[in-house]
Coordinates of C-alpha atoms in Angstrom, one line a residue:
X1 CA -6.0 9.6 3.2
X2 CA -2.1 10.1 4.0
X3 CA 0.0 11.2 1.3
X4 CA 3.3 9.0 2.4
X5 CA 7.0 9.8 1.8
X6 CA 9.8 7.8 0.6
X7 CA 11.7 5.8 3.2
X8 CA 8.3 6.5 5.7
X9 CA 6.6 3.3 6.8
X10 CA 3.4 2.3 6.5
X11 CA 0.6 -1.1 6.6
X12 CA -0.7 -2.2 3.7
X13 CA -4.4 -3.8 3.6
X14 CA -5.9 -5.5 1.2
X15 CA -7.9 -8.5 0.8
X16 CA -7.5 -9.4 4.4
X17 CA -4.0 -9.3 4.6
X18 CA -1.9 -6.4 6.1
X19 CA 1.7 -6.2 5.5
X20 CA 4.2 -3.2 7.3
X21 CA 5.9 -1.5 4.2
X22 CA 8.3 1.3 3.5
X23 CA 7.6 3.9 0.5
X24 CA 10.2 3.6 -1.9
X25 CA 8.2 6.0 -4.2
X26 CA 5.0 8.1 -4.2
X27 CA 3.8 9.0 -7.6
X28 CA 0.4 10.2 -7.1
X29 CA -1.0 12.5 -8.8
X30 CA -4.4 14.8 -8.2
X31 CA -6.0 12.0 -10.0
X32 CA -4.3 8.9 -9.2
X33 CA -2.9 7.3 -5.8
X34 CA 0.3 5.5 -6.8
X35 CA 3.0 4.1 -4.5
X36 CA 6.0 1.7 -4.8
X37 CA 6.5 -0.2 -1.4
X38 CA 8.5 -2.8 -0.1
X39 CA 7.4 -5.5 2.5
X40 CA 8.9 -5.1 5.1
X41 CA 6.6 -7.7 7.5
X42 CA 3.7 -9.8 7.2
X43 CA 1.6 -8.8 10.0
X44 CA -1.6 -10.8 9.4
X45 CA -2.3 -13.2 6.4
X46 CA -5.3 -13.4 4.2
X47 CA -7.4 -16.5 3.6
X48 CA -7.6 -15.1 0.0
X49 CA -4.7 -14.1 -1.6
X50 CA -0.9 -15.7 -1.5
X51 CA 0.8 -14.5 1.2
X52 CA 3.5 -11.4 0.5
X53 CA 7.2 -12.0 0.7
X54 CA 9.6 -10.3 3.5
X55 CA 11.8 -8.0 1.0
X56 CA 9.2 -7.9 -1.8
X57 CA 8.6 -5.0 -3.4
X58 CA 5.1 -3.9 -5.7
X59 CA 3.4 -1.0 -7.0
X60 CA -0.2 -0.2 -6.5
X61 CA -2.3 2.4 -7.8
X62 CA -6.2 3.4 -7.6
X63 CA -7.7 6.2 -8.7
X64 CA -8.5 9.3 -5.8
X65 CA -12.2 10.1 -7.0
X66 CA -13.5 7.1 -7.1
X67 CA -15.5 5.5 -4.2
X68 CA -14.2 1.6 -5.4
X69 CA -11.5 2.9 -7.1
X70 CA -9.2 -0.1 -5.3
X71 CA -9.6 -2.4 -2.2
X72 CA -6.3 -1.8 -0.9
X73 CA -5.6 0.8 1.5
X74 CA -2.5 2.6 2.7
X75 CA -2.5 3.1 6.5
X76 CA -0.6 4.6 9.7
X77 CA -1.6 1.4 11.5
X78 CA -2.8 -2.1 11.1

């Protein structure tokens, strides 16, 4: 797991879908994993969820000590 900067990039995944973001914000914690992010590209769709918007921007947050703490993940690739 990455800690990621503001103004870094970064994909998204999460239900199948992967977006490329930028940071805007990075508020974790030692407990919590919480970032603010703007989509900046919808690299592959999911068959699940509604597909993000190009300029959207979303917070997500799951906890760091948990095994299923969230399904999304914050990566250096897609």
């Amino acid at each position: 797991m990455s800690d990621y900067r503001p103004g870094q990039e970064a994909f998204y995944h999460d239900s199948g879908e992967v977006d490329k973001v930028i940071v805007l914000e990075n508020n974790s914690n030692s407990e919590w994993e919480r970032y603010v992010l703007r989509v900046e590209e919808v690299v592959r769709e999911s068959g699940v969820v509604k597909p993000s918007q190009i300029g959207e921007t979303f917070s997500c947050e799951k906890r760091k000590d948990v095994c299923m703490g969230g399904l999304w993940h914050l990566l250096d690739h897609a």
